[in-house]
Amino acid sequence: MTESLNYQENNALVAVEGLRKFFPIKRGVFSKVVGHVRAVDGISFTIRKRETLGLVGESGCGKTTAGRLILRLLDATAGSVHFDGVDVFGVGREELRGLRRRMQIIFQDPYSSLNPRMTVGGMLAEILRVHRLVPSGEVRNRTGELLDMVGLAPRHAYQYPHEFSGGQRQRIGIARALAVSPDFIIADEPVSSLDVSIQAQIINLLQNLQKDLGLTYLFISHDMSVVRHIATSVAVMYLGKIVEYSAKDVLYDTPLHPYTQALMSAVPIPDPAVKKKRIILRGDVPSSSNIPQGCPFHPRCPECTVECTLTVPLLEDKGTNHLAACIKR
């Protein structure tokens, strides 16, 4: 990436640089390492305070792994993550505990991420007590406030996760993330399992919370239409790498990378009178353990040339801070 990711210069809350995660492939009796799955392969980006970065791409491109690396839920192979100027990978256990109060995650599946044996109020109260965020006598009131913030009623505190719909469970997941008063939230496909009407409600809720609480988001999704509604800037991932990165309006108005153009062509238009040309990519996504030589996208690219099979394109500024990894752009 040609632009500087220096924290002070960019005034970023989150600065990720050269982040990599390789999972070893082991075989045989002695578990000999015979290769690596390059889940995240040298990605860099920044997120300013009160803004939202949309991280998009097909399933398996490394989006979720990147989010977990930022929170240090996984150990990185290489690279750095700075949060509010602090090196996330360089702090000790106690300091990391404090950082994690400021960095939270909303999971894709709201049901499996909730404890089925605890009431909603019990889950939220446990967080408040463990982190000693409010006096014991105010725990119930704070629990009610959290539920109200996400559009639920205080009576829901006495119910169990199985008694709620998918949208309500995701609201509970959001309330749980808000319980520690974070500054930064990673939303990992938070609406992918919900109906379209419920998706809109959750997205609007996240936007209202961002406005009221000054939150910063990393919004992970495969849905370009959802990302367009919530993001400030967008990074497109393919096989562990970022292939395009710019402000939202710039990327949606003039997508440069053929992969981004294909993703955009798949977004439906709610008007039967409008005809849209769909870009159909050939073949399947290659394995992250056997990435093609040259441009990783060239086996599926409709504009592939011989040079594309030999040259690995760098993520470069093509003008107006619009970065793309394509030698033809």
Short mmCIF file of C-alpha atoms in Angstrom, two decimals:
data_model
loop_
_atom_site.label_atom_id
_atom_site.label_comp_id
_atom_site.label_asym_id
_atom_site.label_seq_id
_atom_site.Cartn_x
_atom_site.Cartn_y
_atom_site.Cartn_z
CA MET A 1 0.00 0.00 0.00
CA THR A 2 1.46 3.32 -1.01
CA GLU A 3 -0.30 5.58 1.48
CA SER A 4 1.14 6.00 4.98
CA LEU A 5 -0.57 4.22 7.82
CA ASN A 6 1.21 6.19 10.53
CA TYR A 7 -1.20 6.58 13.44
CA GLN A 8 -0.40 10.21 14.18
CA GLU A 9 -0.59 11.28 10.53
CA ASN A 10 -3.93 9.63 9.88
CA ASN A 11 -5.50 10.29 13.30
CA ALA A 12 -6.91 6.77 13.19
CA LEU A 13 -8.48 4.91 16.07
CA VAL A 14 -7.48 1.59 14.45
CA ALA A 15 -4.40 1.17 12.25
CA VAL A 16 -3.65 -2.24 10.73
CA GLU A 17 -0.43 -2.74 8.79
CA GLY A 18 0.98 -5.81 7.04
CA LEU A 19 -1.32 -8.17 8.95
CA ARG A 20 -0.79 -11.85 8.18
CA LYS A 21 -2.16 -15.13 9.49
CA PHE A 22 -0.92 -18.44 8.08
CA PHE A 23 -2.34 -21.69 9.42
CA PRO A 24 0.06 -24.66 9.09
CA ILE A 25 -1.02 -27.79 7.19
CA LYS A 26 0.30 -30.86 9.01
CA ARG A 27 0.43 -34.44 7.78
CA GLY A 28 1.88 -37.76 8.79
CA VAL A 29 2.59 -39.44 12.10
CA PHE A 30 4.95 -36.68 13.18
CA SER A 31 2.63 -33.85 12.05
CA LYS A 32 5.13 -32.49 9.59
CA VAL A 33 4.24 -29.05 8.22
CA VAL A 34 3.76 -29.45 4.47
CA GLY A 35 2.22 -26.09 3.66
CA HIS A 36 0.20 -23.15 4.95
CA VAL A 37 -3.28 -21.73 4.53
CA ARG A 38 -2.71 -18.04 3.88
CA ALA A 39 -5.93 -16.84 5.49
CA VAL A 40 -4.81 -13.21 5.82
CA ASP A 41 -1.88 -12.18 3.66
CA GLY A 42 -0.50 -8.72 4.36
CA ILE A 43 -3.51 -6.42 4.68
CA SER A 44 -3.33 -2.77 5.77
CA PHE A 45 -6.02 -0.20 6.52
CA THR A 46 -7.03 2.50 8.99
CA ILE A 47 -10.35 3.40 10.61
CA ARG A 48 -10.93 6.91 11.91
CA LYS A 49 -12.97 7.65 15.00
CA ARG A 50 -16.76 7.60 14.50
CA GLU A 51 -16.37 6.07 11.03
CA THR A 52 -17.18 2.64 9.58
CA LEU A 53 -14.94 0.52 7.39
CA GLY A 54 -16.81 -2.08 5.37
CA LEU A 55 -14.71 -5.22 4.81
CA VAL A 56 -16.32 -7.20 1.97
CA GLY A 57 -15.63 -10.32 -0.05
CA GLU A 58 -16.79 -13.88 -0.70
CA SER A 59 -16.89 -16.49 2.04
CA GLY A 60 -13.42 -17.79 2.85
CA CYS A 61 -11.54 -14.66 1.81
CA GLY A 62 -10.26 -14.00 5.36
CA LYS A 63 -12.63 -11.30 6.61
CA THR A 64 -13.56 -12.96 9.90
CA THR A 65 -9.98 -14.04 10.57
CA ALA A 66 -8.85 -10.43 10.10
CA GLY A 67 -11.42 -9.25 12.65
CA ARG A 68 -10.31 -11.80 15.23
CA LEU A 69 -6.67 -10.89 14.70
CA ILE A 70 -7.41 -7.23 15.41
CA LEU A 71 -8.97 -8.19 18.76
CA ARG A 72 -6.06 -10.60 19.39
CA LEU A 73 -8.45 -13.52 19.64
CA LEU A 74 -5.96 -15.17 17.28
CA ASP A 75 -2.19 -14.75 17.24
CA ALA A 76 -0.91 -13.06 14.09
CA THR A 77 1.88 -14.50 11.96
CA ALA A 78 3.15 -11.00 11.14
CA GLY A 79 2.07 -7.38 11.04
CA SER A 80 0.83 -4.87 13.58
CA VAL A 81 -2.42 -3.50 14.96
CA HIS A 82 -2.53 -0.18 16.82
CA PHE A 83 -5.63 0.84 18.74
CA ASP A 84 -5.73 4.48 19.84
CA GLY A 85 -1.94 4.53 19.52
CA VAL A 86 -1.37 1.34 21.56
CA ASP A 87 0.32 -1.71 20.01
CA VAL A 88 -2.31 -4.43 20.53
CA PHE A 89 0.21 -7.23 19.93
CA GLY A 90 2.78 -5.74 22.30
CA VAL A 91 0.77 -5.33 25.51
CA GLY A 92 0.62 -7.76 28.43
CA ARG A 93 -2.40 -9.64 29.72
CA GLU A 94 -3.65 -6.97 32.13
CA GLU A 95 -3.32 -4.14 29.62
CA LEU A 96 -4.98 -6.29 26.96
CA ARG A 97 -7.90 -6.84 29.32
CA GLY A 98 -8.35 -3.09 29.54
CA LEU A 99 -8.11 -2.71 25.76
CA ARG A 100 -10.75 -5.36 25.21
CA ARG A 101 -13.23 -3.34 27.22
CA ARG A 102 -12.84 -0.72 24.50
CA MET A 103 -12.95 -3.24 21.62
CA GLN A 104 -15.93 -5.56 21.24
CA ILE A 105 -17.40 -7.93 18.65
CA ILE A 106 -20.90 -8.76 17.43
CA PHE A 107 -20.99 -12.31 16.10
CA GLN A 108 -22.71 -13.57 12.96
CA ASP A 109 -24.86 -16.20 14.69
CA PRO A 110 -26.66 -14.52 17.60
CA TYR A 111 -28.01 -17.79 18.99
CA SER A 112 -24.82 -19.83 19.30
CA SER A 113 -23.02 -16.86 20.84
CA LEU A 114 -25.54 -16.61 23.71
CA ASN A 115 -25.53 -18.86 26.77
CA PRO A 116 -28.80 -20.87 26.60
CA ARG A 117 -28.72 -21.50 30.37
CA MET A 118 -28.70 -17.85 31.38
CA THR A 119 -31.39 -15.24 31.13
CA VAL A 120 -30.65 -12.13 29.11
CA GLY A 121 -30.50 -10.08 32.29
CA GLY A 122 -28.16 -12.60 33.87
CA MET A 123 -25.73 -12.41 30.94
CA LEU A 124 -25.63 -8.63 30.99
CA ALA A 125 -25.40 -8.47 34.78
CA GLU A 126 -22.43 -10.87 34.76
CA ILE A 127 -20.51 -8.56 32.42
CA LEU A 128 -21.23 -5.54 34.58
CA ARG A 129 -20.14 -7.32 37.76
CA VAL A 130 -16.98 -8.90 36.33
CA HIS A 131 -15.73 -5.59 35.00
CA ARG A 132 -17.06 -3.65 38.02
CA LEU A 133 -18.67 -1.07 35.77
CA VAL A 134 -21.51 -0.05 38.08
CA PRO A 135 -22.25 -0.44 41.82
CA SER A 136 -24.03 -3.69 42.65
CA GLY A 137 -27.21 -1.85 43.51
CA GLU A 138 -27.42 -0.31 40.03
CA VAL A 139 -26.84 -3.46 37.98
CA ARG A 140 -30.54 -4.07 37.33
CA ASN A 141 -31.13 -0.48 36.24
CA ARG A 142 -28.13 -0.57 33.91
CA THR A 143 -29.34 -3.86 32.41
CA GLY A 144 -32.70 -2.25 31.67
CA GLU A 145 -30.93 0.73 30.06
CA LEU A 146 -28.92 -1.54 27.78
CA LEU A 147 -32.02 -3.40 26.63
CA ASP A 148 -33.81 -0.13 25.99
CA MET A 149 -30.87 1.12 23.90
CA VAL A 150 -31.27 -1.80 21.48
CA GLY A 151 -35.06 -1.64 21.25
CA LEU A 152 -36.00 -4.30 23.80
CA ALA A 153 -38.13 -3.98 26.95
CA PRO A 154 -36.92 -4.43 30.57
CA ARG A 155 -39.18 -7.52 30.86
CA HIS A 156 -36.99 -9.29 28.32
CA ALA A 157 -34.25 -9.49 30.96
CA TYR A 158 -36.08 -12.45 32.53
CA GLN A 159 -36.29 -14.51 29.35
CA TYR A 160 -33.88 -17.05 27.82
CA PRO A 161 -32.31 -16.84 24.32
CA HIS A 162 -34.56 -19.54 22.82
CA GLU A 163 -37.61 -17.36 23.53
CA PHE A 164 -36.50 -14.68 21.06
CA SER A 165 -36.55 -14.29 17.29
CA GLY A 166 -33.33 -14.00 15.28
CA GLY A 167 -33.54 -10.22 15.12
CA GLN A 168 -34.16 -9.95 18.86
CA ARG A 169 -31.21 -12.23 19.57
CA GLN A 170 -28.97 -10.00 17.50
CA ARG A 171 -30.19 -7.02 19.50
CA ILE A 172 -29.18 -8.91 22.65
CA GLY A 173 -25.75 -9.50 21.12
CA ILE A 174 -25.45 -5.77 20.46
CA ALA A 175 -26.52 -4.99 24.03
CA ARG A 176 -23.85 -7.37 25.32
CA ALA A 177 -21.20 -5.58 23.25
CA LEU A 178 -22.39 -2.19 24.55
CA ALA A 179 -22.32 -3.31 28.20
CA VAL A 180 -18.63 -2.38 28.63
CA SER A 181 -19.06 1.01 26.88
CA PRO A 182 -16.65 0.27 23.99
CA ASP A 183 -15.19 2.72 21.49
CA PHE A 184 -14.74 0.19 18.67
CA ILE A 185 -16.98 -2.68 17.58
CA ILE A 186 -16.31 -5.37 14.98
CA ALA A 187 -19.63 -6.45 13.47
CA ASP A 188 -19.00 -9.84 11.85
CA GLU A 189 -21.80 -10.48 9.33
CA PRO A 190 -24.36 -9.23 11.89
CA VAL A 191 -27.35 -9.31 9.51
CA SER A 192 -26.53 -12.14 7.08
CA SER A 193 -28.88 -14.63 8.78
CA LEU A 194 -31.81 -12.21 9.09
CA ASP A 195 -34.75 -11.34 6.85
CA VAL A 196 -34.35 -8.24 4.69
CA SER A 197 -36.80 -6.16 6.74
CA ILE A 198 -35.05 -7.13 9.98
CA GLN A 199 -31.66 -6.41 8.38
CA ALA A 200 -32.75 -2.82 7.80
CA GLN A 201 -33.83 -2.45 11.43
CA ILE A 202 -30.49 -3.75 12.74
CA ILE A 203 -28.48 -1.54 10.37
CA ASN A 204 -30.49 1.51 11.42
CA LEU A 205 -29.96 0.59 15.07
CA LEU A 206 -26.19 0.35 14.56
CA GLN A 207 -26.14 3.72 12.80
CA ASN A 208 -28.16 5.38 15.57
CA LEU A 209 -25.88 3.92 18.24
CA GLN A 210 -22.84 5.16 16.34
CA LYS A 211 -24.29 8.65 16.23
CA ASP A 212 -25.37 8.71 19.88
CA LEU A 213 -22.34 6.96 21.42
CA GLY A 214 -19.57 7.98 19.03
CA LEU A 215 -18.77 4.39 18.06
CA THR A 216 -16.30 3.20 15.42
CA TYR A 217 -17.12 0.08 13.40
CA LEU A 218 -15.42 -2.56 11.31
CA PHE A 219 -18.41 -3.98 9.43
CA ILE A 220 -17.68 -7.39 7.88
CA SER A 221 -20.06 -8.57 5.17
CA HIS A 222 -20.37 -10.26 1.78
CA ASP A 223 -23.37 -8.08 0.84
CA MET A 224 -22.34 -4.98 -1.11
CA SER A 225 -25.80 -3.39 -0.77
CA VAL A 226 -25.73 -3.62 3.04
CA VAL A 227 -22.19 -2.22 3.19
CA ARG A 228 -23.18 0.71 1.00
CA HIS A 229 -25.84 1.67 3.52
CA ILE A 230 -23.58 1.77 6.58
CA ALA A 231 -19.92 2.17 5.57
CA THR A 232 -17.79 5.30 5.32
CA SER A 233 -15.00 3.54 3.44
CA VAL A 234 -14.75 0.06 1.91
CA ALA A 235 -11.99 -2.54 1.59
CA VAL A 236 -12.56 -5.48 -0.77
CA MET A 237 -10.78 -8.75 0.12
CA TYR A 238 -9.91 -11.68 -2.12
CA LEU A 239 -7.84 -14.70 -1.02
CA GLY A 240 -6.52 -12.97 2.08
CA LYS A 241 -5.52 -9.72 0.35
CA ILE A 242 -7.17 -6.35 -0.07
CA VAL A 243 -7.67 -5.76 -3.80
CA GLU A 244 -9.48 -2.42 -3.63
CA TYR A 245 -9.80 0.23 -0.93
CA SER A 246 -11.33 3.71 -0.97
CA ALA A 247 -14.06 5.96 0.33
CA LYS A 248 -17.50 4.40 -0.12
CA ASP A 249 -18.87 6.81 -2.74
CA VAL A 250 -15.71 6.61 -4.85
CA LEU A 251 -15.68 2.81 -4.84
CA TYR A 252 -19.37 2.39 -5.65
CA ASP A 253 -19.36 5.07 -8.37
CA THR A 254 -16.17 3.89 -10.08
CA PRO A 255 -15.12 0.36 -9.05
CA LEU A 256 -11.71 -0.37 -10.57
CA HIS A 257 -10.86 -3.98 -9.79
CA PRO A 258 -12.65 -6.63 -11.91
CA TYR A 259 -13.51 -8.56 -8.75
CA THR A 260 -15.21 -5.52 -7.21
CA GLN A 261 -17.09 -4.95 -10.46
CA ALA A 262 -18.33 -8.55 -10.37
CA LEU A 263 -19.52 -8.16 -6.77
CA MET A 264 -21.31 -4.93 -7.70
CA SER A 265 -23.03 -6.57 -10.66
CA ALA A 266 -24.56 -9.17 -8.31
CA VAL A 267 -26.41 -6.51 -6.29
CA PRO A 268 -30.10 -6.68 -7.29
CA ILE A 269 -31.93 -3.56 -8.45
CA PRO A 270 -35.49 -3.24 -7.02
CA ASP A 271 -36.96 -2.26 -10.38
CA PRO A 272 -38.07 -4.93 -12.87
CA ALA A 273 -37.91 -2.41 -15.71
CA VAL A 274 -34.18 -1.88 -15.26
CA LYS A 275 -31.95 -4.46 -16.93
CA LYS A 276 -28.53 -5.05 -15.44
CA LYS A 277 -25.61 -6.93 -16.99
CA ARG A 278 -24.34 -9.57 -14.58
CA ILE A 279 -20.62 -10.39 -14.58
CA ILE A 280 -20.29 -14.15 -14.15
CA LEU A 281 -16.88 -15.19 -12.84
CA ARG A 282 -15.50 -18.42 -14.24
CA GLY A 283 -14.43 -21.27 -12.01
CA ASP A 284 -14.30 -21.44 -8.22
CA VAL A 285 -12.28 -19.50 -5.68
CA PRO A 286 -8.79 -21.08 -5.48
CA SER A 287 -7.62 -22.62 -2.22
CA SER A 288 -5.82 -20.31 0.21
CA SER A 289 -3.20 -23.04 0.54
CA ASN A 290 -2.45 -22.99 -3.19
CA ILE A 291 -2.72 -19.41 -4.38
CA PRO A 292 -2.15 -18.95 -8.14
CA GLN A 293 1.08 -17.42 -9.41
CA GLY A 294 0.87 -13.79 -10.50
CA CYS A 295 -2.37 -11.98 -9.74
CA PRO A 296 -4.42 -14.22 -7.39
CA PHE A 297 -7.58 -13.27 -9.29
CA HIS A 298 -6.32 -14.01 -12.81
CA PRO A 299 -7.85 -17.55 -13.16
CA ARG A 300 -11.33 -16.01 -12.82
CA CYS A 301 -10.73 -12.56 -14.30
CA PRO A 302 -12.59 -11.77 -17.56
CA GLU A 303 -9.83 -9.30 -18.50
CA CYS A 304 -6.84 -11.55 -17.79
CA THR A 305 -3.70 -11.15 -19.91
CA VAL A 306 -0.38 -13.01 -19.97
CA GLU A 307 1.15 -10.30 -17.79
CA CYS A 308 -1.50 -10.96 -15.14
CA THR A 309 -0.33 -14.58 -14.82
CA LEU A 310 3.25 -13.48 -14.13
CA THR A 311 3.03 -10.25 -12.10
CA VAL A 312 1.70 -9.83 -8.58
CA PRO A 313 -0.07 -6.44 -8.58
CA LEU A 314 0.52 -4.07 -5.68
CA LEU A 315 -2.25 -2.16 -3.95
CA GLU A 316 -1.52 1.28 -5.38
CA ASP A 317 -3.20 4.66 -5.42
CA LYS A 318 -4.91 5.11 -8.78
CA GLY A 319 -5.89 8.68 -7.94
CA THR A 320 -8.05 10.47 -5.32
CA ASN A 321 -6.97 7.94 -2.64
CA HIS A 322 -8.59 5.12 -4.60
CA LEU A 323 -6.35 2.06 -4.19
CA ALA A 324 -6.56 -1.03 -6.38
CA ALA A 325 -4.37 -4.08 -6.99
CA CYS A 326 -4.69 -4.40 -10.74
CA ILE A 327 -1.95 -3.85 -13.34
CA LYS A 328 -4.49 -2.86 -16.01
CA ARG A 329 -6.00 0.01 -14.02
#
